[in-house]
mmCIF file of C-alpha atoms and ligand atoms in Angstrom:
data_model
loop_
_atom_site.group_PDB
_atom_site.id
_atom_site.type_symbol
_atom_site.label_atom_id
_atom_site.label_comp_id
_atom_site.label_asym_id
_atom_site.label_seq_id
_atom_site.Cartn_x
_atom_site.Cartn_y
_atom_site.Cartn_z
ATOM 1 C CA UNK B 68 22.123 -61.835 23.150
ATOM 2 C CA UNK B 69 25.126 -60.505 24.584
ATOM 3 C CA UNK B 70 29.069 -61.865 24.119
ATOM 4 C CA UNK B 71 29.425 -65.472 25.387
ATOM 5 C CA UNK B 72 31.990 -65.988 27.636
ATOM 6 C CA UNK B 73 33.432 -69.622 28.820
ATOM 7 C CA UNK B 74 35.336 -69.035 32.461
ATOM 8 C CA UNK B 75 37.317 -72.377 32.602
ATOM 9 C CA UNK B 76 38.037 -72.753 36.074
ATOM 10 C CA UNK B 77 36.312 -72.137 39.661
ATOM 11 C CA UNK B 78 38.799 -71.588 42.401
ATOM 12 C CA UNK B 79 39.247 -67.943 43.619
ATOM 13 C CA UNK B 80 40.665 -66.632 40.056
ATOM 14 C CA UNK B 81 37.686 -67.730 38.247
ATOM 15 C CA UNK B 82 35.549 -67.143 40.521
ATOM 16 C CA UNK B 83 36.219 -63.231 40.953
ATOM 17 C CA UNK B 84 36.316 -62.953 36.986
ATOM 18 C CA UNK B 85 32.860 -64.537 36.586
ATOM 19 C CA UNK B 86 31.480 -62.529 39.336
ATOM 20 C CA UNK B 87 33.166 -59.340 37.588
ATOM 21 C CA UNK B 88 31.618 -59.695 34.072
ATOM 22 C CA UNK B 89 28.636 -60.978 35.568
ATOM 23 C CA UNK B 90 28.386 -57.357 37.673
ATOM 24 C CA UNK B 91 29.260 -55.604 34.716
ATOM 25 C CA UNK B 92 26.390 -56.678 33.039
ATOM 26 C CA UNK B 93 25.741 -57.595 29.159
ATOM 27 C CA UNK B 94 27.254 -61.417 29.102
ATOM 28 C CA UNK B 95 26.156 -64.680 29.043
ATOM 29 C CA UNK B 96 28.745 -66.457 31.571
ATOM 30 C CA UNK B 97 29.295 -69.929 31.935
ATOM 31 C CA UNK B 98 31.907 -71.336 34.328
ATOM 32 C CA UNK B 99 33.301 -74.879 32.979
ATOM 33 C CA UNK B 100 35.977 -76.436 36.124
ATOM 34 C CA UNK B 101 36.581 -80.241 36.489
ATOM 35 C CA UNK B 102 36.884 -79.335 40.163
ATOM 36 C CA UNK B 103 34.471 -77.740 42.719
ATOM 37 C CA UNK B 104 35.717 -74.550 44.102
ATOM 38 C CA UNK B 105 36.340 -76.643 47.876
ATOM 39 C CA UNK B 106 38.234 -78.865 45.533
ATOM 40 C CA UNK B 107 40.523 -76.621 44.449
ATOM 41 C CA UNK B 108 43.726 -75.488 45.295
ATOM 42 C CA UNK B 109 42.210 -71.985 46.510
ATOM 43 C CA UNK B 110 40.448 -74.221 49.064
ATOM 44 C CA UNK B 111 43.515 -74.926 50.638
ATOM 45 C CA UNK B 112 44.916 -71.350 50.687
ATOM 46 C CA UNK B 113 45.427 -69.541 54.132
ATOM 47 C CA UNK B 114 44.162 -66.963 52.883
ATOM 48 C CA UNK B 115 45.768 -64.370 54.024
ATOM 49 C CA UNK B 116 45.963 -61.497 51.994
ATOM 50 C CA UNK B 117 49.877 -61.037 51.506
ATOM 51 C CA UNK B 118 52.400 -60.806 48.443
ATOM 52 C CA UNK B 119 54.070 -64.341 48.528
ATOM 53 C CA UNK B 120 55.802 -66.308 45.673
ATOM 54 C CA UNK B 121 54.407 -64.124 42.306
ATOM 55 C CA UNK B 122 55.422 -61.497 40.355
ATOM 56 C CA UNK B 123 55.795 -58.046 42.045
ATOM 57 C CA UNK B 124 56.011 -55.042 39.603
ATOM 58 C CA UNK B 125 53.791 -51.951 39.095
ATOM 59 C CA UNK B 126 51.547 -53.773 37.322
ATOM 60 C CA UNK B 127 51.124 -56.226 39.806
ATOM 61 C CA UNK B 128 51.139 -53.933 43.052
ATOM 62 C CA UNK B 129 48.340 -52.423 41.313
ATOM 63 C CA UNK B 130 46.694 -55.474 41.293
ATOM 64 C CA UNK B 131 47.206 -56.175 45.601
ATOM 65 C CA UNK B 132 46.147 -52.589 45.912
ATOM 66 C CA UNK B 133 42.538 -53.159 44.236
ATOM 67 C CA UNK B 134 42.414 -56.432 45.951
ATOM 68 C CA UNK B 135 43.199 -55.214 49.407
ATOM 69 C CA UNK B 136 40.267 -52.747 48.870
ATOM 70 C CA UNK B 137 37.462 -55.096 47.124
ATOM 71 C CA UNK B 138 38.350 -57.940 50.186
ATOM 72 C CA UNK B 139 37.702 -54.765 52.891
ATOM 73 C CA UNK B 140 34.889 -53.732 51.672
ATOM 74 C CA UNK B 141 33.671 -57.088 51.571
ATOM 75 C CA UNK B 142 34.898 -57.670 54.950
ATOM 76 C CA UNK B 143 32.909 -54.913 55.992
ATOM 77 C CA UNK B 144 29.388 -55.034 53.532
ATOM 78 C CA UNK B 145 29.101 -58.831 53.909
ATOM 79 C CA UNK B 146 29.755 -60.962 56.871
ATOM 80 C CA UNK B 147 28.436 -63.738 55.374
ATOM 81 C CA UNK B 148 31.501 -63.772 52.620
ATOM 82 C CA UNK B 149 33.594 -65.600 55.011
ATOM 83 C CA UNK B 150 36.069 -62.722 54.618
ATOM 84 C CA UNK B 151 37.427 -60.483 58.113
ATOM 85 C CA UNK B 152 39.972 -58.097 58.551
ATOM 86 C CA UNK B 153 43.144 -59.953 60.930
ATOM 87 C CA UNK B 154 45.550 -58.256 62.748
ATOM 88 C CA UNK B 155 48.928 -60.358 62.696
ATOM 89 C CA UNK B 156 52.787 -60.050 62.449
ATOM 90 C CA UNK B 157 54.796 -60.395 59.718
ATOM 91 C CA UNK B 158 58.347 -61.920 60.476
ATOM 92 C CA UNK B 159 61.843 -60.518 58.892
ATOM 93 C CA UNK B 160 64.706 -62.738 59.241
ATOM 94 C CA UNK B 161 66.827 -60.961 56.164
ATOM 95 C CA UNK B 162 68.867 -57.700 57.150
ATOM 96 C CA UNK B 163 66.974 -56.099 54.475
ATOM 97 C CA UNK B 164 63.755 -56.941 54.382
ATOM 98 C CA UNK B 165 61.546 -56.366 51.314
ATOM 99 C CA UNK B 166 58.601 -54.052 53.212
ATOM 100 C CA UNK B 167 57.219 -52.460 49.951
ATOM 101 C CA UNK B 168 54.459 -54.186 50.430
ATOM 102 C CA UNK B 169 53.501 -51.338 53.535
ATOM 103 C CA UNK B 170 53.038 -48.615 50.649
ATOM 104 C CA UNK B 171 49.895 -50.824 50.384
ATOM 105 C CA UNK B 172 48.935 -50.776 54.111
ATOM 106 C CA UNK B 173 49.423 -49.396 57.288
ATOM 107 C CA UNK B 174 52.292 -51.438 59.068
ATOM 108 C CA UNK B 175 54.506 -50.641 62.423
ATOM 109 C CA UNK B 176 57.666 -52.832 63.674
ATOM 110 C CA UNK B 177 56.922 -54.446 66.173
ATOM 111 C CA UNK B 178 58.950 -54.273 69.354
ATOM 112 C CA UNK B 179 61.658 -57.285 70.301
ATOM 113 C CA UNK B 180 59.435 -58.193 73.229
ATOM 114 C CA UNK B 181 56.380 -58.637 70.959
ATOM 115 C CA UNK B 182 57.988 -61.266 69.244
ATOM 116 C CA UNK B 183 57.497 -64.881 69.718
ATOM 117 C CA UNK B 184 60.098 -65.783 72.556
ATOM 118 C CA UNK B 185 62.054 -68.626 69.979
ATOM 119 C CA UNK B 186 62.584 -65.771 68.090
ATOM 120 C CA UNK B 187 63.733 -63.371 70.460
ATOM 121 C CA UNK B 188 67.738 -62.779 70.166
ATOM 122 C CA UNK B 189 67.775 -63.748 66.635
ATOM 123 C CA UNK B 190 67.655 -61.008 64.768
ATOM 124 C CA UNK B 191 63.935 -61.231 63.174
ATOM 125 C CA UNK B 192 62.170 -58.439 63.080
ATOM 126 C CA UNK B 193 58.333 -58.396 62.709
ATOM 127 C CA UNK B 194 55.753 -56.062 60.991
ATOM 128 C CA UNK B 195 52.623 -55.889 62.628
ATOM 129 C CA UNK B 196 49.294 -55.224 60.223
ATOM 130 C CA UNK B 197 45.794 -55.519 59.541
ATOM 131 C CA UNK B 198 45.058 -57.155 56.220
ATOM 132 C CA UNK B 199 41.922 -59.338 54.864
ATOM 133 C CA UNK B 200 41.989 -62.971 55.442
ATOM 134 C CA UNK B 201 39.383 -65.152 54.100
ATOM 135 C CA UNK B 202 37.728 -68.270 55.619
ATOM 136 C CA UNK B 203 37.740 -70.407 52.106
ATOM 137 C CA UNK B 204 35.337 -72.928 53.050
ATOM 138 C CA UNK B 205 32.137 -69.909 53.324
ATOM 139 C CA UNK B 206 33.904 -67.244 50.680
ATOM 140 C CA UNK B 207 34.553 -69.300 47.846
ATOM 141 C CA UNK B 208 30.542 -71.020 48.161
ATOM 142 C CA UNK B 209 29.877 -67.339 48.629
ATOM 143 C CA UNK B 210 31.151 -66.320 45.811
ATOM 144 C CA UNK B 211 29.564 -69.197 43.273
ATOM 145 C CA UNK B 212 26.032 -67.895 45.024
ATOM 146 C CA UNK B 213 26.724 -64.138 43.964
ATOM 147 C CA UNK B 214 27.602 -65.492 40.311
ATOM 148 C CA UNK B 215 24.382 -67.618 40.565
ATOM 149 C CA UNK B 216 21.705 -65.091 41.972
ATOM 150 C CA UNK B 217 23.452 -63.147 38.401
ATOM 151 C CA UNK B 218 22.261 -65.469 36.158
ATOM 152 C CA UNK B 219 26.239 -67.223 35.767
ATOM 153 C CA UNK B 220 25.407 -71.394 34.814
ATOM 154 C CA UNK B 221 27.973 -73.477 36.565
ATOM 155 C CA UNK B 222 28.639 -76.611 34.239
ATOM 156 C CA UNK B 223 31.439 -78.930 36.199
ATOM 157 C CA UNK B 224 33.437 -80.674 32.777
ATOM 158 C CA UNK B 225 37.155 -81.178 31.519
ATOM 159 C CA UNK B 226 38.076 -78.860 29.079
ATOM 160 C CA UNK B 227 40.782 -80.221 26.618
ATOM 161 C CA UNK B 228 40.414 -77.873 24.116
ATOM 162 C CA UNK B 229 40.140 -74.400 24.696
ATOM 163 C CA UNK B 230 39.580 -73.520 20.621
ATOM 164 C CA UNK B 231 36.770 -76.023 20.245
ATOM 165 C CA UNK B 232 34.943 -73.872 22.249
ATOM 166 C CA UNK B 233 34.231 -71.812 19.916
ATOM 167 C CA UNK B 234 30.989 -71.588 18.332
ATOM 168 C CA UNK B 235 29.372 -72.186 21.762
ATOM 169 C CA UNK B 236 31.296 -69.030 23.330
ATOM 170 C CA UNK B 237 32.737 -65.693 21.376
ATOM 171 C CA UNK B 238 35.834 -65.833 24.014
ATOM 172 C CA UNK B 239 37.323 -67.779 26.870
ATOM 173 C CA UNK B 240 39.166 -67.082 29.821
ATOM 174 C CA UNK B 241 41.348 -69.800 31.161
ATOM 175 C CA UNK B 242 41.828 -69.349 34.679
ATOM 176 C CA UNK B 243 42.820 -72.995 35.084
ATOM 177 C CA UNK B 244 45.471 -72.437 37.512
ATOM 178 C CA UNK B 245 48.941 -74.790 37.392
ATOM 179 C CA UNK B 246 46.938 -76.142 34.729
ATOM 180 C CA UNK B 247 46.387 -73.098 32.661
ATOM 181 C CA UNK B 248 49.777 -73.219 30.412
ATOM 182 C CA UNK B 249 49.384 -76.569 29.605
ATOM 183 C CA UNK B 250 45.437 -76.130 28.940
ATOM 184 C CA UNK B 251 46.797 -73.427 26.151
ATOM 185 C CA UNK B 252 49.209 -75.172 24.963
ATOM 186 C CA UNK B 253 51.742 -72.418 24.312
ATOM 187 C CA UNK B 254 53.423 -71.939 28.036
ATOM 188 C CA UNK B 255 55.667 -74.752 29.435
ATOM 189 C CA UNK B 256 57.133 -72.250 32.053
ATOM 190 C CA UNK B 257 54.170 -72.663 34.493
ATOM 191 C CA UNK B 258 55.728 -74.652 37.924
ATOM 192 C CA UNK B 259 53.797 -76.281 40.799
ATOM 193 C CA UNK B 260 54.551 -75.252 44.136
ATOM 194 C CA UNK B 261 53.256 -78.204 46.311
ATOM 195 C CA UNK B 262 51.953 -76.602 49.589
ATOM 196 C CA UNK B 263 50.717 -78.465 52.397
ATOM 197 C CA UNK B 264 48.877 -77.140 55.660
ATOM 198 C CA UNK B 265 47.436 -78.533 58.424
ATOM 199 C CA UNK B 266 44.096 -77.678 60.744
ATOM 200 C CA UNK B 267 43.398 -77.605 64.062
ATOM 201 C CA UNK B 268 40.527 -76.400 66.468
ATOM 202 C CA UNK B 269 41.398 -72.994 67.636
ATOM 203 C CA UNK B 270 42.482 -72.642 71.103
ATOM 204 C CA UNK B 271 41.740 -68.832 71.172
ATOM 205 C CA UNK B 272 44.403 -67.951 68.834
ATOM 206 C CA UNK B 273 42.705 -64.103 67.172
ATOM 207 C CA UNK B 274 45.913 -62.595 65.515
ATOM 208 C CA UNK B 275 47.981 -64.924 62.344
ATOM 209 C CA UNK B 276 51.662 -64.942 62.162
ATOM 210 C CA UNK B 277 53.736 -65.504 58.933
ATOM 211 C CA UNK B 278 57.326 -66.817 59.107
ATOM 212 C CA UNK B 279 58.169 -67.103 55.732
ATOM 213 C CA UNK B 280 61.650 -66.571 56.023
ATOM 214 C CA UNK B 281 62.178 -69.478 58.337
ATOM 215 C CA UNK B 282 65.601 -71.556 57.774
ATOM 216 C CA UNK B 283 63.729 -74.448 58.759
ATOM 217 C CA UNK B 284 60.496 -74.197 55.951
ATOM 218 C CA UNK B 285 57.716 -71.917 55.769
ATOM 219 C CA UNK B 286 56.173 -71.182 59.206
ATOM 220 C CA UNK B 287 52.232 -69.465 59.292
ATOM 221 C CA UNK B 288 49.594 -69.748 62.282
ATOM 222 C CA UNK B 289 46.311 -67.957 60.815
ATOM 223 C CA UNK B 290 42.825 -67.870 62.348
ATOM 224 C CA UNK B 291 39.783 -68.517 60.353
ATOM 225 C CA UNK B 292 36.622 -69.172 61.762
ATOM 226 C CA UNK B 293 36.591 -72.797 61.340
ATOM 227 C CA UNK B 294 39.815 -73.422 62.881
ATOM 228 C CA UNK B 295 43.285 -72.619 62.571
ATOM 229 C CA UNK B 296 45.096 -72.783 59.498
ATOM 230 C CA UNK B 297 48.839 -74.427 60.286
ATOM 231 C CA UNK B 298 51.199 -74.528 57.635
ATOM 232 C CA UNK B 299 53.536 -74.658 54.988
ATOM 233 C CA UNK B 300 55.803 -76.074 52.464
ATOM 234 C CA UNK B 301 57.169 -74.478 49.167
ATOM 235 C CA UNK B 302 57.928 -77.414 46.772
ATOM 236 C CA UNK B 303 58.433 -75.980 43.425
ATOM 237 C CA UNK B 304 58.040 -79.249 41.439
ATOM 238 C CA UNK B 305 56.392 -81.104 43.973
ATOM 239 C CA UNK B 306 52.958 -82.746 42.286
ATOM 240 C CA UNK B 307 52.051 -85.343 45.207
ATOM 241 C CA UNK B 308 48.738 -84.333 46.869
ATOM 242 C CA UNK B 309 48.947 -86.647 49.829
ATOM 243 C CA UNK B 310 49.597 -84.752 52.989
ATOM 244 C CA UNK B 311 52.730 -86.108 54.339
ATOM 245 C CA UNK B 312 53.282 -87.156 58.002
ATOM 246 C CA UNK B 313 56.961 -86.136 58.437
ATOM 247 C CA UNK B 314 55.753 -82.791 56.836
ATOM 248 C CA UNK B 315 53.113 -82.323 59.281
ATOM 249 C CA UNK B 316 55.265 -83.153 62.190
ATOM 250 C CA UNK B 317 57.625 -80.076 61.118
ATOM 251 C CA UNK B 318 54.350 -77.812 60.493
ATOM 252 C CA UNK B 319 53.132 -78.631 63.640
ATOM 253 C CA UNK B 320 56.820 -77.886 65.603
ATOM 254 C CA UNK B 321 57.523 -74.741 63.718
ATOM 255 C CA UNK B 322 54.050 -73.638 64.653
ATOM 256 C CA UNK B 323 54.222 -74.457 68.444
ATOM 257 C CA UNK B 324 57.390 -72.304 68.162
ATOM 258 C CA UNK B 325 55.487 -69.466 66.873
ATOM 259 C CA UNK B 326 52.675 -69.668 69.242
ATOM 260 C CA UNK B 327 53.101 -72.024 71.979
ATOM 261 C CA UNK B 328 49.283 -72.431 72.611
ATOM 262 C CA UNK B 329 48.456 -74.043 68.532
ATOM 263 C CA UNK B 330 50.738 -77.438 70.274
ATOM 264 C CA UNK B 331 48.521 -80.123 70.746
ATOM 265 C CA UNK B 332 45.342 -79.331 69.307
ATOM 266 C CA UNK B 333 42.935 -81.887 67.843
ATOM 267 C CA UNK B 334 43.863 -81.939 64.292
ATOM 268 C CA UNK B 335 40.652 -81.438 62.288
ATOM 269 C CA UNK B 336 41.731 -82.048 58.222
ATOM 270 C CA UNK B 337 44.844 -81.985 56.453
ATOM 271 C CA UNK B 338 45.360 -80.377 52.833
ATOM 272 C CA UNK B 339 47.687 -80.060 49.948
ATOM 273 C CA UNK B 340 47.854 -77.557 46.789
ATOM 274 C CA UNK B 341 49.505 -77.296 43.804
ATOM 275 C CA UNK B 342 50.422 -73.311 43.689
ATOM 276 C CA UNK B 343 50.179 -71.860 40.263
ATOM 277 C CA UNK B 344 53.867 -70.872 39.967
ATOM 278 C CA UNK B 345 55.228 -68.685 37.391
ATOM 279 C CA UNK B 346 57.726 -65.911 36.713
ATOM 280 C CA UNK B 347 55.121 -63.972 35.287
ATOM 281 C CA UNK B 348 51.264 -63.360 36.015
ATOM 282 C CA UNK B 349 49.928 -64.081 32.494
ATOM 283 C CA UNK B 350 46.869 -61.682 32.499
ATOM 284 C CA UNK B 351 46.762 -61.133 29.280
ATOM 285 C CA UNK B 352 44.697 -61.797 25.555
ATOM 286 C CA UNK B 353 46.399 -64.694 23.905
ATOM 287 C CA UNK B 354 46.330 -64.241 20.233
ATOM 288 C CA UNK B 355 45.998 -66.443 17.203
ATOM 289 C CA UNK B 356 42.969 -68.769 18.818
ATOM 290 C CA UNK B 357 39.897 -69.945 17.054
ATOM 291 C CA UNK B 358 37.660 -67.319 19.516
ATOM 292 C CA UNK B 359 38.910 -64.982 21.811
ATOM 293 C CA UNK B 360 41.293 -66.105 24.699
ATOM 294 C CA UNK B 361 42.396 -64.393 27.803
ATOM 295 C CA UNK B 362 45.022 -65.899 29.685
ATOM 296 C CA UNK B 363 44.641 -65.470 34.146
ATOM 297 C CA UNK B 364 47.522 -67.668 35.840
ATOM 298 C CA UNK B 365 50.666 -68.263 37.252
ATOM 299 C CA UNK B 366 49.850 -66.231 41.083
ATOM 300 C CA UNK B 367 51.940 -68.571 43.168
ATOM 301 C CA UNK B 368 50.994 -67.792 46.574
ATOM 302 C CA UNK B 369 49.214 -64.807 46.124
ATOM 303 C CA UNK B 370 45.911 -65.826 44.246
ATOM 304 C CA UNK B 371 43.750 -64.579 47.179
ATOM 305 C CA UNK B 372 45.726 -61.442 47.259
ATOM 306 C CA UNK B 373 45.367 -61.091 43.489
ATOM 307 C CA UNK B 374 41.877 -61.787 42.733
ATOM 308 C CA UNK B 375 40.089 -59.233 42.204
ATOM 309 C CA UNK B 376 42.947 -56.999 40.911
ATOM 310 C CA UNK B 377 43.292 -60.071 38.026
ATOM 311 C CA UNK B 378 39.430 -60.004 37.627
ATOM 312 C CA UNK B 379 38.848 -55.778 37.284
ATOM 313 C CA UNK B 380 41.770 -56.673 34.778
ATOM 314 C CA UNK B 381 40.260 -59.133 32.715
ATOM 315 C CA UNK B 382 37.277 -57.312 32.286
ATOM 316 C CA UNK B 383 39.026 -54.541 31.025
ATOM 317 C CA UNK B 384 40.781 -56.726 28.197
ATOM 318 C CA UNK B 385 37.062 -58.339 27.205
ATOM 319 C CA UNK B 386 35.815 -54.646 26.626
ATOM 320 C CA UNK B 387 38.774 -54.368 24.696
ATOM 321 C CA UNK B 388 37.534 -54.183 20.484
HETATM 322 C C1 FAD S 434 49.113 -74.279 51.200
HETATM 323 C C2 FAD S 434 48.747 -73.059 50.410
HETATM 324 C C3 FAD S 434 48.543 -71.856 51.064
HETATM 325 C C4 FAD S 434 48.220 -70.707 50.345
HETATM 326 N N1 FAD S 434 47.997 -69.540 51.021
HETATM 327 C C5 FAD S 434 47.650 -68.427 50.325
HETATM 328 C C6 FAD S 434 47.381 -67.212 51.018
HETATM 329 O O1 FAD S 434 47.428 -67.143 52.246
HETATM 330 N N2 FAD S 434 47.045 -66.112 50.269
HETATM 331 C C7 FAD S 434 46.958 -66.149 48.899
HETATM 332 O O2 FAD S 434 46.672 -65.136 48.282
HETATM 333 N N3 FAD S 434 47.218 -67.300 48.238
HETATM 334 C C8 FAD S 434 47.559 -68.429 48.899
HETATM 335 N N4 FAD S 434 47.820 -69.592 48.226
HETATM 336 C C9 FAD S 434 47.856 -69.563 46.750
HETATM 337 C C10 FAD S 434 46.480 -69.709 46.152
HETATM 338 O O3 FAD S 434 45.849 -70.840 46.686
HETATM 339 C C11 FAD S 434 46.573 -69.844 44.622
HETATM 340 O O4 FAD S 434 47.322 -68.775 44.093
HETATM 341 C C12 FAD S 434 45.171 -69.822 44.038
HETATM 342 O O5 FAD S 434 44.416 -70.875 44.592
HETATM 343 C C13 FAD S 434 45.151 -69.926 42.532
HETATM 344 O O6 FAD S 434 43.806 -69.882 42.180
HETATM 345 P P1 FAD S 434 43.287 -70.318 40.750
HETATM 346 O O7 FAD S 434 41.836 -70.015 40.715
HETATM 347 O O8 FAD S 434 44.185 -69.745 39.712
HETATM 348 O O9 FAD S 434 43.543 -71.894 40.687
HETATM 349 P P2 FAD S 434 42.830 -73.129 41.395
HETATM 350 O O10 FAD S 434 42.312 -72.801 42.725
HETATM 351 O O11 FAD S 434 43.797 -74.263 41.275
HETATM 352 O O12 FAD S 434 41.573 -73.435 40.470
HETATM 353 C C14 FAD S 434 41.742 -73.940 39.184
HETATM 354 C C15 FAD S 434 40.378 -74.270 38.606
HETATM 355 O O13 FAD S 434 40.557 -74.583 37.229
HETATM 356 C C16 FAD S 434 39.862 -75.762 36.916
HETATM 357 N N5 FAD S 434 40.526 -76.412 35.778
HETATM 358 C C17 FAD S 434 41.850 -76.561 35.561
HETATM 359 N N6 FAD S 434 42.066 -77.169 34.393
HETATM 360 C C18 FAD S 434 40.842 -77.433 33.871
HETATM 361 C C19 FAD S 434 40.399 -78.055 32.681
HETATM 362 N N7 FAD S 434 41.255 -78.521 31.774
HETATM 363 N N8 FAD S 434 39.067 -78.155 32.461
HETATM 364 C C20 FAD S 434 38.178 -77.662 33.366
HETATM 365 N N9 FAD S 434 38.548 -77.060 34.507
HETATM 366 C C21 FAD S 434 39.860 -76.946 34.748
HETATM 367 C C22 FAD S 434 39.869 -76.575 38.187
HETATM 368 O O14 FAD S 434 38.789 -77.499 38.156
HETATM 369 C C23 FAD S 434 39.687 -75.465 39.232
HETATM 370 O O15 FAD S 434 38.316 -75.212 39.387
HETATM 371 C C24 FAD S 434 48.118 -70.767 48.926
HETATM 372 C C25 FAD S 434 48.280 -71.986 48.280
HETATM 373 C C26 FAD S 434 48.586 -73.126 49.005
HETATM 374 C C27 FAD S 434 48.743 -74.426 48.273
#
C-alpha cells in the first residue's frame, strides 16, 4: 500500500494537487471538501490566467511560469478541459506600470486608438496578450473526472481537525482556501477578499479586457464559453456572499464602458467569492502535527494562475523524506 494522502479541499488548488500525486503514481488519494468544486470559490473565478492580488517573488513567478505552460498544453491536448487560449488587453492607468509579468509571455502595447474610447485621453495604456482562460463550470468537473478515471475517492465532509486524521492518512494537504489558516490553527493572517461578478449571454464579445486599475473598482469583461464573465470587487474583509444589486449596477456600467456591446445583455447568474488573501502563499510542510501536513493557501486572485505551479510544488515537498 502506498502513502495515504488526505487532500482537504476541491476547488482549483486541490484539485490540481490531487490530480498531481495521483499522475505521479504510488498514493492512495482521497479528496475530503465540504463544498463541490462548482461550489467553490474557484467556481466563481474569471479565470483568466493573470498575476492579481498574491505574492509575486521568484518563487512565485516560478510558479505562473509552470502554470502558464500546464494550462497551454491543456488548452491545446484537451478541448474538453474547458480551458482556451484568449487574446485580450491588459489596462495601465499608473505611470509605471508593473509589466514583469511579460517576462512570462509575449505582450505588445497596444496603440491609443485600440483602446476602449472612455479611456482614450486618459492616460491608460494597455498590454495586449494571449494567456489561458478557463471556462470553470467544464474544467473544474474536468478535472475531478481525471482524478477519478486515477483511482482518487472523492468523500464530500467537514474537516475540523486536520491531526485526527491521522491514522486513516500518513499526511494531509490542506488546500482549504480562506479557510485553510483557520483549519490549521496556527495562521490568523489569512484575509477574505469578497469578489463579486456578474454573467451575461455573450453578444459576440471573443477578446477579455482587465481594468484593474480602475479609480472607480475593478473593471474585467472575459469570454468563456458559457457566457461572459462581468466583474469585480476587491473587499478585503468582506464575508457576505449575497451578490449585491448596487454592486452589480457599477459592474455592469464599468463594463459597458469597456466594451459598449456587454450593455444590456440578459443577465444569466450572479456570483460571489471569498478570495484566499494573504501576504504570503503558504506552500509549505507545517511541522509539529500528529501526521504529515502541507500547507497550499493564501493565492488571492491568482489561484487559477497558480495551480499547477502550487501542485508540481506540493508534490515535490511529499517526496520530501
Ligand atoms: C470574483 C473572483 C474572480 C476571480 N478571478 C480569478 C482569475 O481570473 N484568475 C485566477 O487565477 N484567480 C481568480 N480568482 C481567485 C481564485 O478564485 C482563488 O484564488 C481560488 O479559487 C482559490 O482556490 P482554492 O482551491 O484555494 O480555494 P476554494 O476554491 O475556496 O476551495 C476551497 C475548498 O476547500 C474546502 N474546504 C475548506 N475548508 C474545509 C474544511 N474544514 N473541511 C472540508 N473542506 C473544506 C471547500 O469545500 C472547497 O472545496 C477570482 C476570485 C474571485 C472571487
Amino acid at each position: 500500500m502506498g502513502e495515504r494522502v488526505a487532500v482537504i479541499g476541491a476547488g482549483v488548488i486541490g484539485l490540481s494537487v490531487a490530480l498531481e500525486l495521483a499522475e505521479r503514481g504510488g498514493r492512495e488519494i482521497a479528496v475530503l471538501h465540504d463544498q463541490d468544486p462548482l461550489e467553490s470559490t474557484s467556481a466563481v473565478a474569471g479565470a483568466v490566467w493573470f498575476p492579481y492580488a498574491a505574492e509575486r517573488s521568484a518563487v512565485v513567478d516560478a510558479m505562473l511560469g509552470s502554470t502558464l505552460e500546464r494550462c497551454t498544453g491543456i488548452a491545446a491536448e484537451h478541448l474538453e478541459a474547458g480551458i482556451d487560449l484568449r487574446t485580450g488587453v491588459i489596462v495601465e492607468r499608473s505611470p509605471q506600470p508593473d509589466r514583469s509579468w511579460t517576462a512570462l509571455v509575449r505582450a505588445t502595447e497596444v496603440d491609443a486608438a485600440e483602446l476602449p474610447a472612455t479611456l482614450r485621453g486618459t492616460g491608460a495604456t494597455g498590454m495586449r496578450t494571449t494567456v489561458p482562460l478557463a471556462t470553470m463550470s467544464l474544467y473544474l468537473p474536468w478535472l475531478r473526472r481525471r482524478c477519478e478515471a486515477l483511482g482518487v475517492r472523492f468523500e464530500r465532509r467537514a474537516v475540523d481537525d486536520v491531526d485526527a486524521l491521522a491514522g486513516d492518512f500518513d499526511a494531509a494537504i490542506v488546500a482549504a482556501g480562506a479557510r485553510g489558516g483557520t483549519l490549521l490553527g496556527d495562521d490568523a493572517s489569512v484575509v477574505p477578499i469578497r469578489g463579486q461578478v456578474v454573467r451575461v449571454e455573450d453578444p459576440g464579445v471573443t477578446e477579455f479586457i482587465v481594468d484593474d486599475e480602475n479609480p472607480a473598482g475593478l473593471a474585467y469583461v472575459l469570454p468563456r464559453r458559457d457566457c461572459l464573465v462581468l466583474g469585480g470587487t476587491h473587499e478585503p474583509g468582506a464575508t457576505s456572499l449575497e451578490p449585491d444589486p448596487a454592486i452589480e449596477a457599477g459592474i455592469l456600467e464599468r463594463c459597458a464602458a469597456l466594451v459598449p456591446a456587454v450593455a444590456g445583455q440578459r443577465i444569466l447568474s450572479r456570483a460571489v467569492g471569498l478570495r484566499p488573501g494573504r501576504e504570503r502563499l503558504r506552500v509549505e510542510e507545517v511541522a509539529g502535527r500528529a501526521l504529515r501536513v502541507v500547507a497550499a493557501y493564501g493565492h488571492g486572485g491568482s489561484g487559477m494562475t497558480l495551480s499547477w505551479g502550487t501542485a508540481e510544488r506540493v508534490a515535490a515537498l511529499l517526496a520530501e523524506q
